[in-house]
XYZ file of C-alpha atoms in Angstrom:
724
model
C -32.814 -39.017 -28.190
C -36.634 -39.075 -27.908
C -38.526 -36.419 -29.870
C -39.786 -34.873 -26.667
C -36.324 -34.417 -25.177
C -34.996 -33.046 -28.488
C -37.875 -30.614 -28.574
C -36.997 -29.412 -25.068
C -33.427 -28.742 -26.180
C -34.501 -26.924 -29.332
C -36.994 -24.781 -27.340
C -34.294 -23.881 -24.752
C -31.766 -22.874 -27.457
C -34.374 -20.798 -29.304
C -35.366 -19.012 -26.086
C -31.671 -18.455 -25.080
C -32.356 -20.408 -21.889
C -30.326 -23.611 -22.312
C -28.480 -24.521 -19.114
C -26.621 -27.565 -20.496
C -25.983 -27.057 -24.235
C -23.190 -29.676 -24.278
C -25.871 -32.341 -23.791
C -27.191 -31.486 -27.261
C -24.644 -29.556 -29.204
C -21.221 -30.796 -30.419
C -20.380 -34.429 -31.213
C -22.752 -37.146 -30.060
C -23.005 -40.874 -30.722
C -26.494 -41.899 -31.923
C -27.180 -45.643 -32.670
C -23.520 -46.329 -33.440
C -23.241 -43.284 -35.645
C -21.626 -39.881 -34.853
C -23.611 -36.684 -35.309
C -22.364 -33.136 -34.932
C -24.851 -30.348 -33.982
C -23.987 -26.708 -34.312
C -26.207 -23.806 -33.274
C -26.113 -20.553 -35.209
C -29.341 -18.628 -34.598
C -31.003 -17.128 -37.706
C -28.394 -18.484 -40.035
C -29.401 -20.662 -43.088
C -26.077 -22.112 -44.161
C -22.903 -23.136 -42.220
C -19.545 -24.547 -43.407
C -17.981 -27.308 -41.412
C -14.452 -28.523 -42.076
C -13.935 -32.225 -41.678
C -10.812 -34.230 -42.727
C -9.674 -31.461 -45.172
C -13.127 -31.139 -46.845
C -15.569 -28.276 -46.302
C -19.173 -29.362 -46.049
C -21.792 -26.642 -46.598
C -24.646 -27.636 -44.290
C -28.155 -26.214 -44.567
C -30.091 -25.390 -41.462
C -32.691 -27.883 -40.300
C -36.049 -26.721 -41.796
C -37.939 -27.220 -38.515
C -35.420 -25.233 -36.595
C -33.611 -22.392 -38.360
C -30.138 -22.089 -37.008
C -29.562 -25.744 -36.036
C -27.043 -27.544 -38.261
C -26.348 -31.277 -38.235
C -23.474 -33.194 -39.901
C -24.096 -36.970 -40.153
C -23.554 -39.853 -40.361
C -20.074 -40.958 -39.566
C -18.735 -43.952 -37.755
C -18.466 -43.392 -34.005
C -14.718 -43.722 -34.135
C -14.380 -41.068 -36.814
C -14.863 -38.144 -34.425
C -13.108 -39.673 -31.496
C -10.624 -36.770 -31.051
C -11.195 -33.070 -30.446
C -9.329 -32.121 -33.566
C -11.481 -34.074 -36.052
C -13.534 -31.063 -37.271
C -13.698 -27.291 -37.319
C -16.626 -24.908 -37.420
C -16.710 -21.451 -38.968
C -17.176 -18.517 -36.648
C -19.576 -15.759 -37.745
C -16.530 -13.600 -38.405
C -15.050 -16.069 -40.821
C -12.458 -17.740 -38.630
C -12.201 -21.467 -38.353
C -12.024 -22.959 -34.833
C -12.538 -26.326 -33.220
C -16.090 -26.751 -31.953
C -16.487 -25.317 -28.399
C -19.036 -28.033 -27.646
C -16.545 -30.682 -28.289
C -14.849 -29.508 -25.000
C -16.743 -29.960 -21.787
C -15.306 -28.025 -18.875
C -16.650 -28.493 -15.381
C -16.020 -25.761 -12.801
C -14.163 -27.295 -9.867
C -16.302 -28.355 -6.944
C -13.626 -27.032 -4.576
C -13.657 -23.653 -6.332
C -17.443 -23.533 -6.192
C -17.402 -24.479 -2.474
C -14.871 -21.887 -1.481
C -16.650 -19.158 -3.511
C -19.907 -20.108 -1.872
C -18.366 -19.796 1.553
C -16.899 -16.418 0.617
C -13.292 -17.449 1.132
C -11.960 -18.033 -2.337
C -9.497 -15.109 -2.297
C -7.974 -15.943 -5.656
C -11.302 -16.386 -7.488
C -10.070 -13.948 -10.114
C -7.992 -16.760 -11.496
C -11.134 -18.808 -12.033
C -14.016 -16.523 -12.980
C -13.673 -14.206 -15.926
C -11.915 -14.858 -19.238
C -8.652 -16.850 -19.105
C -6.308 -18.168 -21.659
C -6.656 -21.955 -21.206
C -5.681 -25.266 -22.821
C -7.660 -28.480 -22.982
C -5.999 -31.610 -24.429
C -3.371 -29.358 -25.968
C -5.948 -27.158 -27.648
C -5.642 -23.465 -26.700
C -8.448 -20.992 -26.400
C -10.301 -18.899 -23.769
C -12.289 -20.265 -20.874
C -15.170 -18.072 -19.926
C -16.753 -18.329 -16.494
C -19.373 -16.045 -14.921
C -21.569 -16.123 -11.785
C -25.250 -15.539 -12.561
C -27.233 -17.894 -10.373
C -30.759 -16.841 -11.231
C -30.357 -16.304 -14.974
C -32.361 -18.593 -17.273
C -29.576 -18.667 -19.810
C -26.184 -17.048 -20.383
C -24.154 -16.846 -23.602
C -20.896 -15.192 -24.437
C -20.714 -12.902 -27.403
C -18.167 -10.602 -28.994
C -16.328 -9.839 -32.234
C -16.043 -13.569 -32.830
C -19.911 -13.846 -32.856
C -20.374 -10.538 -34.663
C -22.017 -9.515 -31.362
C -25.007 -11.819 -31.855
C -26.256 -13.167 -28.548
C -27.141 -16.898 -28.206
C -24.451 -18.180 -30.595
C -22.431 -19.552 -27.757
C -24.686 -20.629 -24.857
C -22.804 -21.479 -21.631
C -22.996 -24.433 -19.283
C -24.487 -23.909 -15.768
C -23.377 -25.740 -12.620
C -25.561 -26.278 -9.561
C -24.275 -23.059 -7.907
C -25.081 -20.750 -10.803
C -21.611 -20.555 -12.368
C -21.746 -20.638 -16.171
C -18.677 -21.784 -18.204
C -17.717 -22.242 -21.849
C -14.311 -22.956 -23.464
C -13.968 -21.440 -26.927
C -10.916 -22.685 -28.805
C -8.841 -20.373 -30.941
C -9.713 -17.077 -29.202
C -6.695 -14.992 -28.133
C -5.649 -11.866 -26.207
C -7.431 -8.681 -27.280
C -10.804 -10.184 -28.165
C -13.695 -8.052 -27.015
C -16.608 -9.755 -25.394
C -19.647 -9.515 -23.117
C -22.137 -11.887 -21.462
C -25.704 -12.001 -22.657
C -27.861 -12.603 -19.576
C -31.455 -13.952 -20.211
C -33.949 -13.641 -17.439
C -37.687 -14.259 -18.177
C -37.034 -13.479 -21.846
C -35.372 -10.147 -21.048
C -31.906 -10.047 -22.555
C -29.138 -7.807 -21.093
C -25.559 -7.519 -22.307
C -23.205 -7.372 -19.325
C -19.518 -6.764 -18.892
C -17.393 -9.317 -17.153
C -17.309 -8.562 -13.380
C -13.833 -10.127 -13.366
C -12.577 -8.375 -16.500
C -9.009 -7.209 -16.513
C -9.450 -4.714 -19.291
C -12.276 -2.770 -20.870
C -12.774 -0.616 -23.945
C -12.181 3.023 -23.491
C -15.328 5.052 -22.806
C -17.980 5.503 -23.997
C -17.615 1.847 -25.311
C -18.001 -0.728 -22.540
C -16.997 -4.219 -23.775
C -14.630 -6.383 -21.797
C -11.282 -7.252 -23.442
C -9.457 -10.556 -23.001
C -6.111 -9.694 -21.309
C -4.156 -12.175 -19.288
C -0.738 -10.625 -19.975
C -0.545 -9.179 -16.454
C 0.144 -12.759 -15.252
C 3.503 -12.716 -17.170
C 4.662 -9.166 -16.241
C 8.274 -9.113 -15.175
C 8.566 -7.034 -12.008
C 11.701 -5.155 -11.123
C 10.717 -3.893 -7.662
C 11.843 -7.018 -5.755
C 13.806 -4.979 -3.277
C 10.740 -2.808 -2.469
C 8.435 -5.816 -2.109
C 10.883 -7.675 0.232
C 11.141 -4.603 2.493
C 7.381 -4.075 2.385
C 6.762 -7.401 4.077
C 8.538 -6.314 7.316
C 7.312 -2.697 7.540
C 5.257 -1.343 10.352
C 3.703 1.919 9.201
C 2.386 3.081 12.534
C 5.865 4.102 13.692
C 7.215 5.182 10.332
C 6.967 8.608 8.497
C 4.203 8.789 5.946
C 3.793 11.815 3.693
C 1.259 11.142 0.967
C 0.755 12.989 -2.249
C -2.860 12.573 -3.473
C -3.159 12.493 -7.237
C -5.900 12.343 -9.893
C -4.096 10.845 -12.856
C -6.385 12.409 -15.482
C -5.786 16.005 -14.233
C -2.297 15.869 -12.793
C -0.707 16.326 -16.180
C -1.877 15.994 -19.747
C -0.303 16.150 -23.192
C -0.052 19.499 -25.025
C -3.166 18.615 -26.929
C -5.138 18.022 -23.691
C -5.200 14.217 -24.113
C -4.572 11.700 -21.320
C -0.971 10.450 -20.900
C -0.290 6.760 -20.629
C 0.406 5.054 -17.264
C 4.141 4.805 -18.143
C 4.362 8.418 -19.346
C 2.745 9.665 -16.136
C 4.915 7.360 -13.976
C 8.185 8.679 -15.334
C 7.232 12.311 -14.672
C 5.356 11.601 -11.415
C 8.134 9.415 -9.916
C 10.760 12.084 -10.552
C 8.515 14.863 -9.245
C 7.451 13.284 -6.021
C 11.009 12.082 -5.346
C 12.105 15.695 -5.428
C 9.015 16.742 -3.332
C 10.145 14.225 -0.675
C 6.918 12.303 -0.099
C 6.780 8.626 0.876
C 3.635 7.636 -0.985
C 1.367 8.520 -3.851
C -2.336 7.991 -3.345
C -4.369 7.581 -6.557
C -7.932 8.720 -6.745
C -9.908 5.592 -7.971
C -8.451 4.204 -11.129
C -10.631 1.029 -11.228
C -12.588 1.174 -14.475
C -15.448 3.654 -14.435
C -17.708 5.095 -17.169
C -17.718 8.849 -16.305
C -14.712 11.100 -16.125
C -16.551 13.599 -13.925
C -17.194 10.923 -11.241
C -13.472 11.067 -10.399
C -13.510 7.262 -10.485
C -15.847 6.689 -7.509
C -18.650 4.999 -9.557
C -16.811 1.786 -10.320
C -17.671 -0.777 -13.005
C -14.479 -2.821 -13.141
C -13.110 -3.917 -9.793
C -10.177 -5.890 -11.369
C -9.260 -3.479 -14.171
C -7.240 -0.220 -14.165
C -9.056 2.263 -16.286
C -8.327 2.110 -19.970
C -8.107 5.875 -20.144
C -4.345 5.588 -19.536
C -3.597 2.166 -21.085
C -3.707 -1.472 -20.197
C -3.251 -3.413 -16.954
C 0.326 -4.044 -17.949
C 0.832 -0.274 -18.236
C -0.418 0.105 -14.737
C 1.940 -2.571 -13.476
C 4.777 -0.656 -15.064
C 3.454 2.535 -13.366
C 3.724 0.891 -9.937
C 7.074 -0.691 -10.800
C 8.617 2.665 -11.693
C 7.387 4.417 -8.461
C 8.597 1.571 -6.371
C 12.026 1.731 -7.949
C 12.137 5.382 -6.947
C 11.228 4.419 -3.336
C 7.681 5.689 -3.540
C 4.766 3.597 -2.337
C 1.410 3.481 -4.153
C -1.993 3.697 -2.365
C -5.265 3.017 -4.211
C -8.453 4.802 -3.366
C -10.777 1.773 -3.415
C -14.585 1.866 -3.392
C -16.410 -1.149 -1.839
C -19.307 0.958 -0.534
C -21.195 1.303 -3.773
C -20.908 0.727 -7.524
C -22.157 2.318 -10.701
C -25.796 1.775 -11.605
C -25.069 1.644 -15.362
C -27.103 -1.176 -16.952
C -24.027 -2.741 -18.722
C -22.227 -3.390 -15.415
C -23.083 -5.053 -12.114
C -26.549 -3.580 -11.680
C -29.221 -6.349 -11.622
C -26.525 -8.663 -13.025
C -28.521 -11.888 -13.465
C -31.824 -10.072 -14.093
C -32.402 -9.429 -10.444
C -30.465 -7.661 -7.650
C -27.350 -9.757 -7.236
C -24.306 -7.639 -6.233
C -26.566 -4.996 -4.741
C -28.827 -5.460 -1.654
C -32.284 -6.765 -2.511
C -33.920 -4.638 0.205
C -35.319 -1.542 -1.660
C -34.574 0.594 1.402
C -30.889 -0.392 1.233
C -30.365 -0.840 -2.443
C -29.787 2.729 -3.631
C -27.072 4.924 -2.212
C -28.994 8.041 -0.998
C -26.199 10.415 -1.838
C -25.052 9.319 -5.235
C -27.844 7.160 -6.705
C -25.439 4.229 -7.014
C -26.059 0.674 -5.879
C -24.955 -0.540 -2.441
C -23.346 -3.926 -2.147
C -24.973 -6.920 -0.427
C -22.329 -7.783 2.056
C -24.392 -10.565 3.566
C -24.207 -12.524 0.325
C -21.018 -14.528 0.676
C -20.173 -14.483 -3.057
C -20.421 -10.717 -3.111
C -18.192 -10.285 -0.104
C -15.768 -12.720 -1.760
C -15.835 -10.625 -4.941
C -14.710 -7.527 -3.048
C -12.130 -9.360 -0.964
C -10.592 -10.837 -4.068
C -10.539 -7.371 -5.693
C -8.593 -5.965 -2.741
C -6.121 -8.827 -2.785
C -5.736 -8.668 -6.584
C -4.544 -5.001 -6.371
C -2.349 -5.589 -3.360
C -0.663 -8.873 -4.514
C -0.922 -9.041 -8.293
C -0.478 -5.305 -9.004
C 1.770 -4.541 -5.986
C -0.289 -1.697 -4.547
C 0.890 -1.001 -1.049
C -2.264 0.306 0.640
C -6.000 0.793 0.283
C -7.804 3.947 1.206
C -11.334 2.570 1.681
C -13.856 5.174 0.618
C -17.119 6.089 2.274
C -16.855 3.725 5.203
C -19.451 5.758 7.184
C -22.135 4.770 4.638
C -21.208 1.171 5.096
C -21.446 1.201 8.887
C -24.903 2.691 9.225
C -28.208 1.505 7.711
C -29.769 4.981 8.213
C -26.834 6.821 6.520
C -28.154 9.492 4.222
C -31.741 8.648 5.052
C -32.489 11.880 7.013
C -35.875 12.383 5.298
C -36.776 8.801 4.258
C -37.333 5.448 5.852
C -34.647 2.831 6.442
C -34.661 -0.722 7.548
C -33.104 -1.685 10.899
C -30.831 -4.722 11.465
C -32.157 -7.854 13.085
C -31.767 -6.358 16.512
C -33.602 -3.179 15.587
C -30.467 -1.060 15.443
C -28.968 1.127 12.770
C -25.630 -0.688 12.503
C -25.073 -2.566 9.293
C -23.883 -5.878 10.830
C -23.054 -7.466 7.487
C -20.785 -4.662 6.296
C -19.111 -4.477 9.721
C -18.263 -8.215 9.346
C -17.034 -7.574 5.839
C -14.640 -4.787 6.951
C -13.243 -7.038 9.646
C -12.832 -9.828 7.162
C -11.215 -7.382 4.671
C -8.687 -6.111 7.226
C -7.808 -9.570 8.606
C -7.332 -11.312 5.240
C -5.450 -8.457 3.522
C -2.954 -8.202 6.333
C -2.550 -11.964 6.423
C -2.170 -12.627 2.703
C -0.389 -9.470 1.788
C 2.103 -8.781 4.594
C 3.272 -5.170 4.979
C 0.271 -3.492 3.337
C -2.010 -0.986 5.186
C -5.606 0.032 5.004
C -7.026 3.553 5.672
C -10.626 4.288 6.490
C -12.329 7.417 5.150
C -14.838 7.650 7.969
C -16.420 10.820 9.286
C -18.367 9.739 12.402
C -17.259 8.874 15.905
C -17.405 5.090 15.412
C -15.049 3.717 18.053
C -12.050 1.465 17.591
C -11.836 1.936 13.853
C -8.026 1.316 14.061
C -7.954 -1.178 16.918
C -7.116 -4.816 16.312
C -9.891 -7.351 15.863
C -9.088 -9.064 19.168
C -9.710 -5.692 20.887
C -13.100 -5.407 19.305
C -11.911 -3.036 16.533
C -12.338 -3.056 12.807
C -8.667 -3.543 12.062
C -7.801 -0.507 9.901
C -4.311 0.798 10.134
C -5.314 4.472 9.876
C -8.370 6.714 9.856
C -8.789 10.044 8.185
C -9.084 12.674 10.851
C -11.910 14.715 9.357
C -12.494 16.745 12.501
C -8.936 18.106 12.450
C -9.290 19.108 8.773
C -12.496 21.062 9.319
C -11.405 22.692 12.491
C -8.091 23.704 11.065
C -9.418 25.167 7.854
C -11.970 27.196 9.788
C -9.222 28.613 11.928
C -7.069 29.507 8.965
C -9.933 31.288 7.215
C -10.714 33.309 10.364
C -9.686 36.950 10.864
C -6.719 36.760 13.322
C -8.553 39.166 15.622
C -10.980 36.382 16.514
C -8.476 33.532 16.708
C -7.683 33.946 20.366
C -11.260 33.393 21.332
C -11.513 30.343 18.989
C -8.329 28.548 20.023
C -10.221 25.357 20.575
C -10.157 24.960 16.776
C -6.543 24.187 17.110
C -6.315 22.634 20.584
C -9.418 20.399 20.542
C -8.250 17.694 18.146
C -5.234 16.855 20.255
C -7.555 15.673 23.083
C -8.921 12.854 20.919
C -6.001 12.269 18.558
C -4.915 9.150 20.425
C -8.269 7.431 20.342
C -7.399 6.179 16.833
C -4.362 6.095 14.583
C -5.099 9.180 12.574
C -4.019 10.466 9.212
C -4.329 14.212 8.566
C -5.763 14.712 5.101
C -5.632 18.048 3.193
C -7.461 16.230 0.386
C -9.297 16.705 -2.878
C -12.589 16.825 -0.877
C -11.640 20.286 0.447
C -10.892 21.886 -2.947
C -13.982 21.134 -5.101
C -17.707 22.014 -5.381
C -17.052 25.755 -5.064
C -15.120 25.327 -1.825
C -12.095 27.036 -3.371
C -8.411 26.008 -3.381
C -6.428 25.905 -0.184
C -4.875 29.238 -1.328
C -8.414 30.759 -1.537
C -9.383 29.408 1.937
C -6.616 31.330 3.686
C -7.313 34.636 5.392
C -6.053 37.785 3.888
C -4.795 38.340 0.313
C -1.609 38.114 -1.735
C 1.519 37.281 0.248
C -0.424 36.820 3.479
C -2.123 33.807 1.979
C 1.167 32.285 1.015
C 2.439 32.927 4.653
C -0.766 31.106 5.829
C -0.129 28.143 3.517
C 3.512 27.819 4.814
C 2.058 27.988 8.318
C -0.696 25.440 7.526
C 1.587 22.860 5.918
C 4.251 23.177 8.748
C 1.509 22.904 11.319
C 0.217 19.744 9.702
C 3.778 18.283 9.639
C 4.207 19.037 13.350
C 0.865 17.576 14.588
C 0.481 13.900 15.534
C -0.774 11.808 12.623
C 0.442 10.748 9.092
C 0.176 13.406 6.318
C -1.659 13.801 3.072
C -1.649 16.723 0.652
C -3.585 17.031 -2.626
C -1.770 17.702 -5.869
C -1.201 21.330 -6.827
C -1.536 22.421 -3.193
C 2.246 22.061 -2.741
C 2.778 25.210 -4.732
C -0.446 26.945 -3.648
C -2.462 26.690 -6.910
C -4.983 29.452 -6.901
C -7.638 27.756 -8.854
C -10.099 25.220 -7.528
C -9.359 21.701 -8.757
C -11.091 20.707 -12.019
C -11.228 17.112 -13.139
C -11.396 18.037 -16.792
C -8.021 19.789 -17.134
C -4.433 19.567 -16.220
C -2.880 21.362 -13.301
C -1.455 24.788 -14.199
C 2.166 23.867 -14.212
C 3.252 27.254 -15.523
C 1.838 28.735 -12.356
C 4.296 26.659 -10.243
C 7.244 28.688 -11.621
C 5.999 31.944 -10.107
C 8.212 33.298 -7.315
C 5.762 32.900 -4.402
C 4.457 29.533 -5.693
C 8.054 28.225 -6.189
C 8.952 29.501 -2.676
C 6.016 27.535 -1.213
C 7.101 24.485 -3.132
C 10.631 24.644 -1.726
C 9.057 25.003 1.765
C 7.025 21.810 1.300
C 10.110 19.934 -0.005
C 12.123 20.993 3.082
C 9.238 20.113 5.400
C 9.014 16.610 4.005
C 12.803 16.180 4.358
C 12.725 17.372 7.976
C 9.703 15.217 8.624
C 11.150 11.988 7.286
C 14.620 12.539 8.944
C 13.387 13.203 12.498
C 11.541 10.467 14.414
C 10.206 13.054 16.953
C 7.682 13.977 14.229
C 6.389 10.427 13.613
C 7.633 7.570 15.815
C 5.084 8.214 18.613
C 2.315 9.601 16.426
C -0.230 7.353 18.034
C 1.184 7.273 21.625
C 0.032 9.929 24.139
C 3.554 10.599 25.479
C 4.587 11.740 21.970
C 2.795 15.091 22.432
C 3.011 17.601 25.254
C 1.524 21.109 25.305
C 3.765 23.908 26.573
C 1.401 26.883 26.002
C -2.048 26.420 24.576
C -2.636 30.167 24.217
C -3.784 31.144 27.649
C -1.854 34.451 27.424
C -0.988 35.026 23.770
C -3.777 35.511 21.323
C -3.050 33.017 18.493
C 0.296 31.381 19.468
C 0.727 27.733 20.228
C 3.718 25.687 21.359
C 4.196 22.026 22.222
C 6.812 19.214 22.325
C 6.864 16.351 19.847
C 8.770 13.354 21.186
C 10.232 10.017 20.203
C 12.298 7.501 22.108
C 15.507 9.438 21.359
C 14.548 12.955 20.194
C 12.460 15.904 21.317
C 11.186 18.778 19.121
C 9.747 22.093 20.100
C 7.067 23.412 17.729
C 5.858 26.948 17.868
C 3.126 28.526 15.656
C 2.314 32.155 15.480
C -1.100 32.568 13.937
C -1.091 36.344 14.416
C -0.045 39.079 11.992
C 2.294 40.542 14.713
C 5.943 39.734 15.052
C 6.742 38.980 18.640
C 10.193 40.452 19.159
C 10.664 39.024 22.590
C 8.237 36.098 22.863
C 8.531 34.491 26.319
C 7.723 30.755 26.389
C 7.266 28.862 29.686
C 10.318 26.597 29.864
C 11.417 25.121 33.169
C 14.346 22.890 32.064
C 17.760 23.934 30.899
C 18.443 22.888 27.336
C 20.214 23.825 24.230
C 18.060 24.257 21.058
C 18.843 24.018 17.350
C 16.449 25.538 14.893
C 15.641 23.110 12.132
C 12.935 25.073 10.322
C 11.355 28.553 9.958
C 8.497 29.007 7.534
C 9.471 32.716 7.295
C 12.696 32.277 5.246
C 13.236 34.433 2.136
C 13.851 31.199 0.263
C 10.175 30.285 0.848
C 8.864 33.740 0.206
C 9.103 35.079 3.745
C 11.275 37.740 5.322
C 13.983 36.061 7.331
C 17.406 35.867 5.587
C 18.660 32.873 7.424
C 17.670 29.970 9.696
C 19.188 31.501 12.871
C 17.307 32.808 15.921
C 18.832 34.314 19.135
C 17.519 32.487 22.185
C 17.632 33.768 25.775
C 16.858 31.355 28.606
C 16.386 31.670 32.346
C 14.988 29.270 35.021
C 11.360 29.641 33.916
C 11.252 30.804 30.293
C 12.715 30.887 26.869
C 12.803 34.081 24.889
C 13.197 34.616 21.127
C 11.898 36.528 18.138
C 8.770 35.009 16.541
C 7.847 36.384 13.172
C 4.156 36.836 12.119
C 2.303 33.921 10.586
C 5.224 31.622 11.191
C 6.201 28.134 12.356
C 9.463 27.494 14.121
C 10.753 23.958 14.761
C 13.566 23.432 17.167
C 15.369 20.260 18.273
C 15.771 20.210 22.052
C 18.779 18.800 23.868
C 17.997 18.745 27.572
C 20.924 19.310 29.940
C 21.341 16.706 32.650
C 22.018 18.225 36.078
C 23.991 16.541 38.925
C 23.008 17.418 42.458
C 24.940 17.059 45.718
C 23.800 16.914 49.286
């Protein structure tokens, strides 16, 4: 090696900007002799183990930290196992620079095209073997970094000890023999002399906050699943024409230990699976549990897109969580956040020293509502990163559905920029063309590669065809949150009944557009935070009237077209607004009125799941038919819900007055069976049993309708024969 080339290597090492350290470090043949070079910045002495002997080598005087062992015959170091070097933490390992690993050209190509859907098997930290030698293979994408090194406990957290090798596409790799599961690590990214310590974007486990290091954990690959029956059935499910009653949960505040500490994934799963099985729901939806730094963010400011948060344990613990719920017949939905990510310096922000995962356009880089970073969906590798994350949760961790957060902010370039400038798309419009293509790609690839899963859009605008298929010009979501229904309904329930007749459109209006999309009706966490009050507090009146209203609200939700979602604690009418920093008040649930409401919700879920009239034609216009939309009565609504083989009559009295002889327009002879009354004493109401006297003539149906009550009848129409 010429002096000038050697000088270039030494300068690059010293600056932390060496892109090909294997060309200089490790074993090399020079003039028929074998020389070993080891780099330990700022170290004066280094032991090297060779053929049973330890050589204490001094640093080169002209370059502190460079150690050379020489000379040996070229054949002496012909195998990888010929010598060991001492790690800064005292462990002996084989020299990482005796192993040269090249990132596959095919993997590089697919990732560059944005279609390497299993890239999490390649990038990150993986237990690996080369020539029978086991260790950890580190790979990270940082295309504009001047140099990248991996550091951790094994380097005593000194950057530059283990510089990585760069390929032509900006993927850096290094195999370090001897490292095992549980090692903590980060990547030191050098750009223009500025060194930043970054977590692994593809890390599967992280330290518990406030610490931020990545942790080597590949054990999820060997988890033994016991939910085979569930997964087999999942592949053939069509959720559009199935019942879906979702229980929305924030794991950190659903239940805690007596001391106030978080429970583990497995501890929560055992209690939660038993509880929701009794409650009668079909799915649990988890507020974001991807790794995040701040408890108060509820998980929406993500740092680890491939790691369940360490607050509740390891990734294997989360697998066990899903497994337990599946074995109880409960699906698991993940609230997933591809719209923006945490701006914390240790995470994805300016990852290679410049905007990489985030948009480079300053007008599109910062999310105007939360101060987070917005993804650059036009960069194929970034799109691939998110697609791989989605498929990782769906296939590797057996999650059944993704609720995609903040879709509105992804669709529009001017979202949240009411008082500031924004940059238009290439046609001058406000639509974010790149994110639209990403969402289409997301929905097509997840349904193709994870059969039986579903996606739900949290989207609050009137964007059309959100749940239409791609070939119809849609975005391909299975469901969309019906935010208009939520806001109209809660306004109506907070209203003095005296004014409800004049504002009946709050109830009737949503039906007129409910078939434009496949909707889900969410009574979610968004409605019970930020001083909005609990659902109990939102109801008109006080005391028992509020419980009557809640029974009416939940039964009204069950009857209306669309899948159902209810936030935790609301099932028993918790009086306190949700707080992320403490457990639900489980003692409150035992109170008479609270327990009555809980029984009501259990029975509603059972009736809902057992009767296709309430779900089979949720998204077909013929599944709903108004009977009386309150033209005569002030605050009473009635309609049919239908399926291919069943018809239900649903009647809601939103007034405080019991209608002793309520006359309902009814022009067909039929027999009716009452399935549900929200006024039962069992629920905290006034009726002793589930029986109502019906009187029918040629044009009407008459019965007693209690105040603030829902009645649900099954209708059996009589066939009439006519003769001439």
